[in-house]
CSV table of C-alpha atoms (C1' of nucleotides) in Angstrom, one decimal:
chain,number,residue,atom,x,y,z
V,49,MET,CA,101.3,116.1,118.9
V,50,ALA,CA,100.5,112.3,119.4
V,51,THR,CA,98.6,111.9,122.5
V,52,GLY,CA,96.6,108.6,122.6
V,53,SER,CA,93.2,110.2,123.2
V,54,ASP,CA,93.0,113.8,123.0
V,55,ALA,CA,89.7,114.0,125.1
V,56,LYS,CA,91.4,116.3,127.5
V,57,PRO,CA,93.7,118.4,125.5
V,58,LYS,CA,94.0,120.8,128.4
V,59,LEU,CA,97.0,119.3,130.0
V,60,GLY,CA,99.5,116.9,128.3
V,61,ALA,CA,101.4,114.1,130.1
V,62,THR,CA,103.5,115.5,133.0
V,63,LYS,CA,106.6,115.1,131.2
V,64,ASP,CA,105.6,117.4,128.4
V,65,ARG,CA,104.1,120.0,130.5
V,66,ILE,CA,107.3,120.1,132.5
V,67,LEU,CA,109.4,120.6,129.2
V,68,THR,CA,107.0,123.3,128.2
V,69,SER,CA,107.2,125.1,131.6
V,70,THR,CA,110.9,124.7,131.7
V,71,LEU,CA,111.5,126.1,128.2
V,72,ALA,CA,109.5,129.2,129.0
V,73,LEU,CA,111.5,129.7,132.2
V,74,PHE,CA,114.8,129.1,130.5
V,75,ASN,CA,114.1,131.5,127.7
V,76,GLU,CA,113.2,134.3,130.4
V,77,ARG,CA,116.4,133.6,132.5
V,78,ALA,CA,119.6,131.5,132.1
V,79,PRO,CA,118.9,127.9,133.2
V,80,ASP,CA,121.4,128.7,136.3
V,81,ARG,CA,119.2,131.3,137.6
V,82,VAL,CA,116.0,129.0,137.3
V,83,THR,CA,115.8,126.7,140.3
V,84,THR,CA,114.3,123.3,140.2
V,85,SER,CA,111.8,124.4,142.7
V,86,GLU,CA,110.7,127.2,140.5
V,87,ILE,CA,110.2,124.9,137.6
V,88,ALA,CA,108.1,122.5,139.9
V,89,ARG,CA,105.9,125.4,141.1
V,90,SER,CA,105.2,126.7,137.6
V,91,VAL,CA,104.4,123.2,136.4
V,92,GLY,CA,102.1,122.9,139.4
V,93,ILE,CA,103.7,119.8,140.8
V,94,ASN,CA,106.0,118.9,143.6
V,95,GLU,CA,109.8,119.1,143.4
V,96,GLY,CA,110.1,115.4,144.2
V,97,ASN,CA,107.9,114.6,141.5
V,98,LEU,CA,109.8,116.6,139.1
V,99,TYR,CA,112.9,114.7,139.9
V,100,TYR,CA,111.1,111.4,139.3
V,101,HIS,CA,110.6,112.5,135.7
V,102,PHE,CA,114.1,114.1,135.2
V,103,LYS,CA,116.7,112.7,137.4
V,104,THR,CA,119.0,115.8,137.0
V,105,LYS,CA,118.6,119.4,135.9
V,106,GLU,CA,120.9,118.7,133.1
V,107,ALA,CA,118.6,116.1,131.9
V,108,LEU,CA,116.1,118.9,131.3
V,109,VAL,CA,118.5,120.9,129.2
V,110,LEU,CA,119.3,117.7,127.1
V,111,ALA,CA,115.6,116.9,126.6
V,112,LEU,CA,115.0,120.5,125.4
V,113,PHE,CA,118.1,120.4,123.2
V,114,LYS,CA,117.0,117.3,121.5
V,115,LYS,CA,113.6,118.9,120.5
V,116,PHE,CA,115.4,121.9,119.1
V,117,GLU,CA,118.0,119.6,117.3
V,118,SER,CA,115.1,117.6,115.5
V,119,GLU,CA,113.4,120.6,114.2
V,120,ALA,CA,116.6,122.1,113.1
V,121,VAL,CA,117.5,119.0,111.2
V,122,ASP,CA,114.1,118.9,109.6
V,123,LEU,CA,114.6,122.5,108.4
V,124,VAL,CA,118.0,122.0,107.0
V,125,GLN,CA,116.9,118.8,105.2
V,126,ALA,CA,113.8,120.6,103.7
V,127,SER,CA,116.0,123.3,102.3
V,128,ALA,CA,118.5,120.9,100.9
V,129,ARG,CA,115.7,119.0,99.0
V,130,SER,CA,114.3,122.2,97.6
V,131,THR,CA,115.6,123.1,94.2
V,132,SER,CA,112.9,125.6,93.6
V,133,THR,CA,114.2,129.0,92.3
V,134,GLU,CA,111.2,130.7,93.6
V,135,ILE,CA,112.5,133.6,95.5
V,136,GLY,CA,109.9,133.2,98.5
V,137,VAL,CA,111.7,129.8,99.3
V,138,TYR,CA,114.7,131.6,100.5
V,139,SER,CA,113.1,134.2,102.8
V,140,GLY,CA,110.7,131.4,104.0
V,141,PHE,CA,113.8,129.4,105.1
V,142,LEU,CA,115.2,132.3,106.9
V,143,ARG,CA,112.0,133.0,108.6
V,144,ASP,CA,111.6,129.3,109.7
V,145,TRP,CA,115.2,129.3,111.1
V,146,PHE,CA,114.6,132.5,112.8
V,147,SER,CA,111.6,131.4,114.4
V,148,LEU,CA,113.2,128.3,115.6
V,149,VAL,CA,116.0,130.1,117.2
V,150,TRP,CA,113.6,132.3,118.9
V,151,ASN,CA,111.6,129.5,120.3
V,152,PHE,CA,114.7,128.1,121.8
V,153,ARG,CA,116.6,131.3,122.6
V,154,PHE,CA,117.9,130.1,125.8
V,155,LEU,CA,120.2,127.8,124.0
V,156,PHE,CA,121.9,130.6,122.4
V,157,ARG,CA,122.1,133.2,125.3
V,158,ASP,CA,125.4,132.0,126.5
V,159,LEU,CA,126.5,129.0,124.6
V,160,SER,CA,129.8,128.7,126.5
V,161,ALA,CA,128.0,128.5,129.9
V,162,LEU,CA,125.6,126.0,128.3
V,163,VAL,CA,128.5,123.8,127.2
V,164,ALA,CA,130.1,124.1,130.4
V,165,SER,CA,127.0,122.9,132.2
V,166,ALA,CA,126.3,120.1,129.6
V,167,PRO,CA,129.5,119.1,128.1
V,168,SER,CA,127.9,116.4,126.0
V,169,LEU,CA,126.2,119.3,123.9
V,170,THR,CA,129.5,120.4,122.6
V,171,GLU,CA,129.5,118.3,119.3
V,172,PRO,CA,125.7,118.4,118.7
V,173,ILE,CA,125.6,122.1,118.9
V,174,LYS,CA,128.5,122.4,116.5
V,175,ALA,CA,126.8,120.1,114.2
V,176,VAL,CA,123.5,121.9,114.1
V,177,SER,CA,125.3,125.1,113.6
V,178,SER,CA,127.4,123.8,110.8
V,179,GLY,CA,124.3,122.5,109.2
V,180,MET,CA,122.7,125.7,109.4
V,181,GLN,CA,125.7,127.3,107.8
V,182,SER,CA,125.6,124.9,104.9
V,183,ALA,CA,122.0,125.5,104.3
V,184,VAL,CA,122.5,129.2,104.1
V,185,ARG,CA,125.5,128.6,101.8
V,186,HIS,CA,123.5,126.5,99.6
V,187,MET,CA,120.7,129.0,99.5
V,188,ILE,CA,123.1,131.8,98.6
V,189,ASN,CA,124.7,129.8,95.8
V,190,GLN,CA,121.2,129.1,94.4
V,191,MET,CA,120.3,132.7,94.6
V,192,MET,CA,123.5,133.6,92.8
V,193,GLN,CA,122.7,131.2,90.2
V,194,ALA,CA,119.2,132.6,89.8
V,195,GLY,CA,120.8,135.9,89.6
V,196,PHE,CA,119.0,137.3,92.7
V,197,ILE,CA,122.1,138.0,94.5
V,198,SER,CA,125.8,138.7,93.7
V,199,VAL,CA,128.3,138.4,96.5
V,200,PRO,CA,132.0,138.8,95.6
V,201,GLU,CA,133.9,135.6,96.5
V,202,LYS,CA,135.9,137.0,99.3
V,203,GLU,CA,132.9,138.4,101.0
V,204,GLN,CA,130.9,135.1,101.2
V,205,GLU,CA,132.3,133.4,104.3
V,206,PRO,CA,132.2,136.8,106.4
V,207,LEU,CA,128.7,137.3,105.3
V,208,LEU,CA,127.8,133.8,106.4
V,209,ALA,CA,129.4,134.2,109.7
V,210,ASN,CA,127.7,137.5,110.2
V,211,VAL,CA,124.2,136.0,109.4
V,212,TRP,CA,124.8,133.4,112.0
V,213,ILE,CA,126.0,136.0,114.6
V,214,VAL,CA,123.0,138.5,114.0
V,215,SER,CA,120.3,135.8,113.8
V,216,THR,CA,121.5,134.5,117.1
V,217,TYR,CA,122.2,137.8,119.1
V,218,TRP,CA,119.7,140.4,117.7
V,219,ALA,CA,117.3,139.6,120.6
V,220,VAL,CA,120.1,140.6,123.2
V,221,TYR,CA,120.6,143.8,121.5
V,222,LEU,CA,117.1,144.6,121.5
V,223,GLY,CA,116.6,143.8,125.1
V,224,LEU,CA,119.5,146.0,126.2
V,225,GLN,CA,119.4,148.8,123.7
V,226,GLU,CA,115.7,149.5,123.3
V,227,GLY,CA,114.9,148.5,126.9
V,228,VAL,CA,112.6,145.7,125.8
V,229,VAL,CA,112.5,143.4,128.8
V,230,ASN,CA,110.0,140.9,127.7
V,231,LEU,CA,110.7,140.2,124.2
V,232,LYS,CA,107.4,138.9,122.4
V,233,GLU,CA,106.8,137.4,119.1
V,234,GLU,CA,106.1,140.9,117.4
V,235,HIS,CA,109.8,141.7,118.0
V,236,LEU,CA,110.7,138.8,115.6
V,237,GLY,CA,110.2,141.2,112.6
V,238,TRP,CA,112.7,143.5,113.8
V,239,GLY,CA,115.4,140.7,114.2
V,240,LEU,CA,114.4,139.5,110.6
V,241,ASN,CA,114.9,142.8,109.2
V,242,GLN,CA,118.5,143.1,110.8
V,243,VAL,CA,119.4,139.7,109.2
V,244,SER,CA,117.9,140.9,105.9
V,245,SER,CA,119.9,143.9,105.8
V,246,LEU,CA,123.1,141.9,105.7
V,247,PHE,CA,122.0,140.5,102.3
V,248,ARG,CA,120.4,143.8,101.0
V,249,PRO,CA,123.5,145.5,99.6
V,250,TYR,CA,124.0,142.4,97.5
V,251,LEU,CA,120.5,141.8,96.2
V,252,SER,CA,119.1,142.5,92.7
V,253,GLY,CA,116.3,145.1,92.3
V,254,GLU,CA,113.8,142.3,92.0
V,255,ALA,CA,115.1,140.2,94.9
V,256,ARG,CA,115.0,143.2,97.1
V,257,ASP,CA,111.3,143.8,96.3
V,258,ALA,CA,110.5,140.3,97.1
V,259,LEU,CA,112.5,140.7,100.4
V,260,ASP,CA,110.7,143.8,101.3
V,261,SER,CA,107.2,142.4,100.6
V,262,MET,CA,108.1,139.4,102.9
V,263,LEU,CA,109.2,141.7,105.7
V,264,ASN,CA,106.0,143.6,105.4
V,265,ARG,CA,103.9,140.4,105.9
S,155,MET,CA,148.3,155.3,136.0
S,156,ALA,CA,148.9,157.4,139.0
S,157,THR,CA,151.0,155.4,141.7
S,158,GLY,CA,152.7,157.5,144.1
S,159,SER,CA,156.2,156.0,143.6
S,160,ASP,CA,156.7,153.3,140.9
S,161,ALA,CA,159.8,152.0,142.3
S,162,LYS,CA,158.4,148.4,142.3
S,163,PRO,CA,156.1,148.2,139.3
S,164,LYS,CA,156.2,144.3,139.5
S,165,LEU,CA,153.3,144.1,141.6
S,166,GLY,CA,150.5,146.7,142.2
S,167,ALA,CA,148.5,147.1,145.4
S,168,THR,CA,146.7,144.0,146.4
S,169,LYS,CA,143.3,145.6,145.3
S,170,ASP,CA,144.8,146.0,141.7
S,171,ARG,CA,146.1,142.6,141.5
S,172,ILE,CA,142.8,141.2,142.6
S,173,LEU,CA,141.1,143.1,139.8
S,174,THR,CA,143.7,141.8,137.4
S,175,SER,CA,143.2,138.3,138.2
S,176,THR,CA,139.4,138.6,138.4
S,177,LEU,CA,139.2,140.1,135.1
S,178,ALA,CA,141.1,137.3,133.6
S,179,LEU,CA,138.9,134.7,135.3
S,180,PHE,CA,135.8,136.4,134.4
S,181,ASN,CA,136.9,136.5,130.7
S,182,GLU,CA,137.4,132.8,130.8
S,183,ARG,CA,134.2,131.8,132.5
S,184,ALA,CA,131.1,133.7,133.5
S,185,PRO,CA,131.4,135.3,136.9
S,186,ASP,CA,128.7,132.9,138.3
S,187,ARG,CA,131.1,130.1,137.4
S,188,VAL,CA,134.2,131.7,139.1
S,189,THR,CA,133.9,131.1,142.9
S,190,THR,CA,135.6,133.7,145.3
S,191,SER,CA,137.9,130.9,146.6
S,192,GLU,CA,139.3,130.5,143.0
S,193,ILE,CA,139.8,134.2,142.8
S,194,ALA,CA,141.7,134.3,145.9
S,195,ARG,CA,143.8,131.4,145.0
S,196,SER,CA,144.7,132.9,141.5
S,197,VAL,CA,145.8,136.2,143.4
S,198,GLY,CA,147.9,134.3,145.9
S,199,ILE,CA,146.0,135.5,148.9
S,200,ASN,CA,143.4,134.1,151.3
S,201,GLU,CA,139.7,134.2,150.8
S,202,GLY,CA,139.1,136.3,154.0
S,203,ASN,CA,141.6,138.8,152.5
S,204,LEU,CA,139.8,139.0,149.4
S,205,TYR,CA,136.6,139.9,151.3
S,206,TYR,CA,138.6,142.5,153.2
S,207,HIS,CA,139.2,144.3,149.8
S,208,PHE,CA,135.8,143.6,148.2
S,209,LYS,CA,133.0,143.1,150.6
S,210,THR,CA,130.8,141.2,148.0
S,211,LYS,CA,131.3,139.5,144.6
S,212,GLU,CA,129.2,142.0,143.0
S,213,ALA,CA,131.6,144.8,144.2
S,214,LEU,CA,134.1,143.1,142.0
S,215,VAL,CA,131.9,143.2,139.1
S,216,LEU,CA,131.0,146.7,139.6
S,217,ALA,CA,134.7,147.9,140.0
S,218,LEU,CA,135.5,146.0,136.7
S,219,PHE,CA,132.8,147.7,135.0
S,220,LYS,CA,134.0,151.2,136.3
S,221,LYS,CA,137.3,150.5,134.5
S,222,PHE,CA,135.6,149.6,131.3
S,223,GLU,CA,133.3,152.5,131.6
S,224,SER,CA,135.9,155.2,132.0
S,225,GLU,CA,138.0,153.8,129.1
S,226,ALA,CA,134.9,153.7,126.9
S,227,VAL,CA,134.0,157.2,127.7
S,228,ASP,CA,137.7,158.4,126.9
S,229,LEU,CA,137.2,156.6,123.5
S,230,VAL,CA,133.9,158.2,122.6
S,231,GLN,CA,135.1,161.5,123.6
S,232,ALA,CA,138.2,161.3,121.5
S,233,SER,CA,136.2,160.5,118.7
S,234,ALA,CA,133.8,163.2,119.1
S,235,ARG,CA,136.5,165.7,119.2
S,236,SER,CA,138.2,164.5,116.0
S,237,THR,CA,137.3,166.5,113.0
S,238,SER,CA,139.8,165.0,110.8
S,239,THR,CA,138.8,163.6,107.6
S,240,GLU,CA,141.8,161.3,107.4
S,241,ILE,CA,140.5,157.9,106.5
S,242,GLY,CA,142.8,156.1,109.2
S,243,VAL,CA,140.8,157.8,112.0
S,244,TYR,CA,137.8,155.8,111.4
S,245,SER,CA,139.4,152.4,111.2
S,246,GLY,CA,141.5,153.5,114.3
S,247,PHE,CA,138.5,154.1,116.4
S,248,LEU,CA,136.8,150.9,115.3
S,249,ARG,CA,140.0,149.0,116.2
S,250,ASP,CA,140.2,150.7,119.7
S,251,TRP,CA,136.6,150.0,120.6
S,252,PHE,CA,137.1,146.5,119.5
S,253,SER,CA,140.0,145.9,121.6
S,254,LEU,CA,138.4,147.4,124.6
S,255,VAL,CA,135.3,145.2,124.1
S,256,TRP,CA,137.8,142.2,123.9
S,257,ASN,CA,139.5,143.2,127.1
S,258,PHE,CA,136.3,143.2,129.1
S,259,ARG,CA,134.5,140.6,127.0
S,260,PHE,CA,133.1,138.9,130.2
S,261,LEU,CA,130.6,142.1,130.4
S,262,PHE,CA,129.1,141.1,127.1
S,263,ARG,CA,128.9,137.4,127.2
S,264,ASP,CA,125.5,137.4,128.8
S,265,LEU,CA,124.3,141.0,129.5
S,266,SER,CA,121.1,139.9,130.9
S,267,ALA,CA,122.6,137.7,133.4
S,268,LEU,CA,125.1,140.5,134.3
S,269,VAL,CA,122.3,143.0,134.7
S,270,ALA,CA,120.3,140.4,136.8
S,271,SER,CA,123.3,139.9,139.1
S,272,ALA,CA,124.0,143.6,139.3
S,273,PRO,CA,120.9,145.6,138.8
S,274,SER,CA,122.7,149.0,139.3
S,275,LEU,CA,124.5,148.5,136.0
S,276,THR,CA,121.4,148.5,133.8
S,277,GLU,CA,121.7,152.3,133.2
S,278,PRO,CA,125.3,152.6,132.9
S,279,ILE,CA,125.4,149.8,130.4
S,280,LYS,CA,122.7,151.4,128.2
S,281,ALA,CA,124.6,154.6,128.5
S,282,VAL,CA,127.9,153.1,127.2
S,283,SER,CA,126.1,151.3,124.5
S,284,SER,CA,124.3,154.4,123.3
S,285,GLY,CA,127.5,156.5,123.5
S,286,MET,CA,129.2,154.0,121.3
S,287,GLN,CA,126.4,154.0,118.9
S,288,SER,CA,126.4,157.7,118.5
S,289,ALA,CA,130.2,157.8,118.0
S,290,VAL,CA,129.7,155.2,115.2
S,291,ARG,CA,126.8,157.2,113.8
S,292,HIS,CA,129.0,160.3,113.9
S,293,MET,CA,131.8,158.5,112.2
S,294,ILE,CA,129.6,157.3,109.5
S,295,ASN,CA,128.2,160.9,108.9
S,296,GLN,CA,131.7,162.2,108.6
S,297,MET,CA,132.8,159.3,106.2
S,298,MET,CA,129.7,160.1,104.2
S,299,GLN,CA,130.4,163.9,103.9
S,300,ALA,CA,134.0,162.9,102.9
S,301,GLY,CA,132.6,160.7,100.2
S,302,PHE,CA,134.2,157.5,101.7
S,303,ILE,CA,130.9,155.8,102.1
S,304,SER,CA,127.3,156.0,100.9
S,305,VAL,CA,124.6,154.3,103.0
S,306,PRO,CA,121.1,154.8,101.9
S,307,GLU,CA,119.1,156.5,104.7
S,308,LYS,CA,116.8,153.4,105.4
S,309,GLU,CA,119.6,151.1,105.8
S,310,GLN,CA,121.7,153.3,108.4
S,311,GLU,CA,120.0,152.3,111.6
S,312,PRO,CA,120.1,148.5,110.8
S,313,LEU,CA,123.6,149.0,109.9
S,314,LEU,CA,124.5,150.4,113.2
S,315,ALA,CA,122.7,147.8,115.2
S,316,ASN,CA,124.4,145.0,113.3
S,317,VAL,CA,127.9,146.7,114.0
S,318,TRP,CA,127.2,146.6,117.7
S,319,ILE,CA,125.9,143.1,117.5
S,320,VAL,CA,128.6,141.7,115.5
S,321,SER,CA,131.5,143.5,117.3
S,322,THR,CA,130.0,142.2,120.6
S,323,TYR,CA,129.5,138.5,119.6
S,324,TRP,CA,131.9,137.5,117.1
S,325,ALA,CA,134.0,135.9,119.8
S,326,VAL,CA,131.1,133.6,120.9
S,327,TYR,CA,130.8,132.6,117.2
S,328,LEU,CA,134.7,131.8,116.8
S,329,GLY,CA,134.6,129.9,120.1
S,330,LEU,CA,131.8,127.7,119.0
S,331,GLN,CA,132.2,127.2,115.2
S,332,GLU,CA,135.9,127.1,114.9
S,333,GLY,CA,136.3,125.2,118.0
S,334,VAL,CA,138.6,127.9,119.4
S,335,VAL,CA,138.4,127.4,123.1
S,336,ASN,CA,140.9,130.0,124.4
S,337,LEU,CA,140.5,132.9,122.3
S,338,LYS,CA,143.6,135.0,122.1
S,339,GLU,CA,144.6,138.4,120.9
S,340,GLU,CA,145.4,137.1,117.5
S,341,HIS,CA,141.8,136.3,116.9
S,342,LEU,CA,140.9,139.9,117.2
S,343,GLY,CA,141.8,140.3,113.5
S,344,TRP,CA,139.3,138.0,112.6
S,345,GLY,CA,136.5,139.8,114.5
S,346,LEU,CA,137.7,143.1,113.1
S,347,ASN,CA,137.2,141.8,109.7
S,348,GLN,CA,133.8,140.7,110.4
S,349,VAL,CA,132.8,144.0,111.4
S,350,SER,CA,134.5,145.6,108.5
S,351,SER,CA,132.6,143.5,106.2
S,352,LEU,CA,129.5,145.1,107.4
S,353,PHE,CA,130.8,148.4,105.9
S,354,ARG,CA,132.4,147.0,102.9
S,355,PRO,CA,129.6,147.1,100.5
S,356,TYR,CA,129.0,150.7,101.0
S,357,LEU,CA,132.6,151.8,100.8
S,358,SER,CA,134.1,153.8,98.0
S,359,GLY,CA,137.2,152.2,96.3
S,360,GLU,CA,139.6,154.5,98.1
S,361,ALA,CA,138.0,153.7,101.4
S,362,ARG,CA,138.0,150.1,100.7
S,363,ASP,CA,141.7,150.0,100.0
S,364,ALA,CA,142.4,151.9,103.2
S,365,LEU,CA,140.4,149.4,105.2
S,366,ASP,CA,142.2,146.5,103.5
S,367,SER,CA,145.5,148.0,104.4
S,368,MET,CA,144.4,148.4,108.0
S,369,LEU,CA,143.2,144.9,108.2
S,370,ASN,CA,146.7,143.7,106.9
S,371,ARG,CA,148.4,145.3,109.7
H,120,DG,C1',146.1,143.8,155.7
H,121,DT,C1',146.4,139.1,156.2
H,122,DC,C1',145.1,134.8,158.0
H,123,DT,C1',142.1,130.6,160.2
H,124,DA,C1',137.8,129.0,161.3
H,125,DT,C1',133.2,129.0,160.8
H,126,DA,C1',128.3,130.5,160.1
H,127,DC,C1',124.9,130.7,156.8
H,128,DC,C1',122.2,129.6,152.9
H,129,DA,C1',120.3,128.2,148.7
H,130,DA,C1',120.0,124.9,145.4
H,131,DG,C1',120.2,120.1,143.8
H,132,DA,C1',119.0,115.7,144.8
H,133,DT,C1',117.3,111.3,147.6
H,134,DA,C1',114.4,108.2,150.6
H,135,DG,C1',110.2,106.5,151.4
H,136,DA,C1',105.1,107.0,152.6
H,137,DC,C1',100.9,107.4,150.0
G,11,DG,C1',103.1,109.1,139.7
G,12,DT,C1',103.0,112.1,143.5
G,13,DC,C1',103.9,113.9,147.8
G,14,DT,C1',106.5,115.2,152.3
G,15,DA,C1',110.7,115.4,154.7
G,16,DT,C1',115.4,115.5,154.7
G,17,DC,C1',120.2,115.2,153.3
G,18,DT,C1',124.3,117.2,151.0
G,19,DT,C1',127.1,120.2,148.8
G,20,DG,C1',129.4,124.0,147.7
G,21,DG,C1',129.7,128.8,147.5
G,22,DT,C1',129.1,133.6,149.8
G,23,DA,C1',130.2,135.9,153.6
G,24,DT,C1',131.6,137.2,158.7
G,25,DA,C1',134.2,137.0,163.4
G,26,DG,C1',138.1,137.5,165.3
G,27,DA,C1',143.1,136.3,166.3
G,28,DC,C1',147.7,137.7,164.5
DNA sequence: GTCTATACCAAGATAGAC
DNA sequence: GTCTATCTTGGTATAGAC
């Protein structure tokens, strides 16, 4: 995304290539079940070289989390700035967040294991999660003011929690129940629909139509 | 549940004690992060002895799953037999299933990792999951006929999937977001409320009252 | 059925040549 | 920066005495 001279865009710096390969592997299987030798092989370098770039396996996890974190922060900030009452904005945010979680899904597969293997992540993870919550809360409030949605006071917090839970774990369900082994991008629509259906009962007719047209895209 | 003479109920046979301790440890941390030596220590026996009773670590997982499975089957069958249109039956089933998932929560923390470490579980897990789905589907149908609930045709399947997702992963959310480290039985009510709130928008006034009184117990 | 001792192995990590 | 070779650790599992 900022390589001095992009004459040979085929391969980035080794460090970047390592991160790319590692992310793919971690998304496939939990980090504990991906060995450093496997990572090295998939990058096409030697294991010793891998350790030159990242002194420990945990450093890899940390580096990947940093990338996720910065993207998440961008997203939340963008949504905080937005004051548009355009209906598409809300579904757009949902879609972006959704896609981000998907790209870094290894982080969410077993959060407690993740934190156990990299304790320094405890607070950052909590922070991102809270930030996302506030963003959704903000979004819902704006939608309520615009008359797109109407959620009884007492049901708001449970709804928020469920949005978080479903947007994080729909992929696991799909993998298990439908027997989908290698989840691909096209399954993202399924998950998006699951999260949307949490909101649907509370939507106005107009908002429901907008949501449906977004889902059909 | 069928011990020849129950004169000394204080301690069961070693095999049972092993399973009890192991379940507790697995619920605390993922099986991969619980060592056999730890298990032996917590049972109060030697590691060699542990291996006498269970030849491999996987055998422990399998044995625990069997217990879960049989309880799950009982539950689903009981609900299939029931033709009562008593409102409490539905919330009762939900509560039972919920408590079962809670008792064996280690099975659900990272299903893909579980299946990877014990591939023979793939089909049984899928079967239990489907069985539970049908039970909930059956339950919803009966509730609809009794006029307690009204879910539009198109929203039924997404709702079912969300019930499964939330009833399985609420504990993870709580652990992360509220900073609850050692989840205890009292948190069960919180999770039950999350699942209930998925149904709430579709309930009749009468059913909603029944649900609320169940939740307050 | 329970223990002690020990083999085995895979994975993370380091040293040092190129 | 990249490689080869090697060390180290800790966890699973077995042998065999009691």
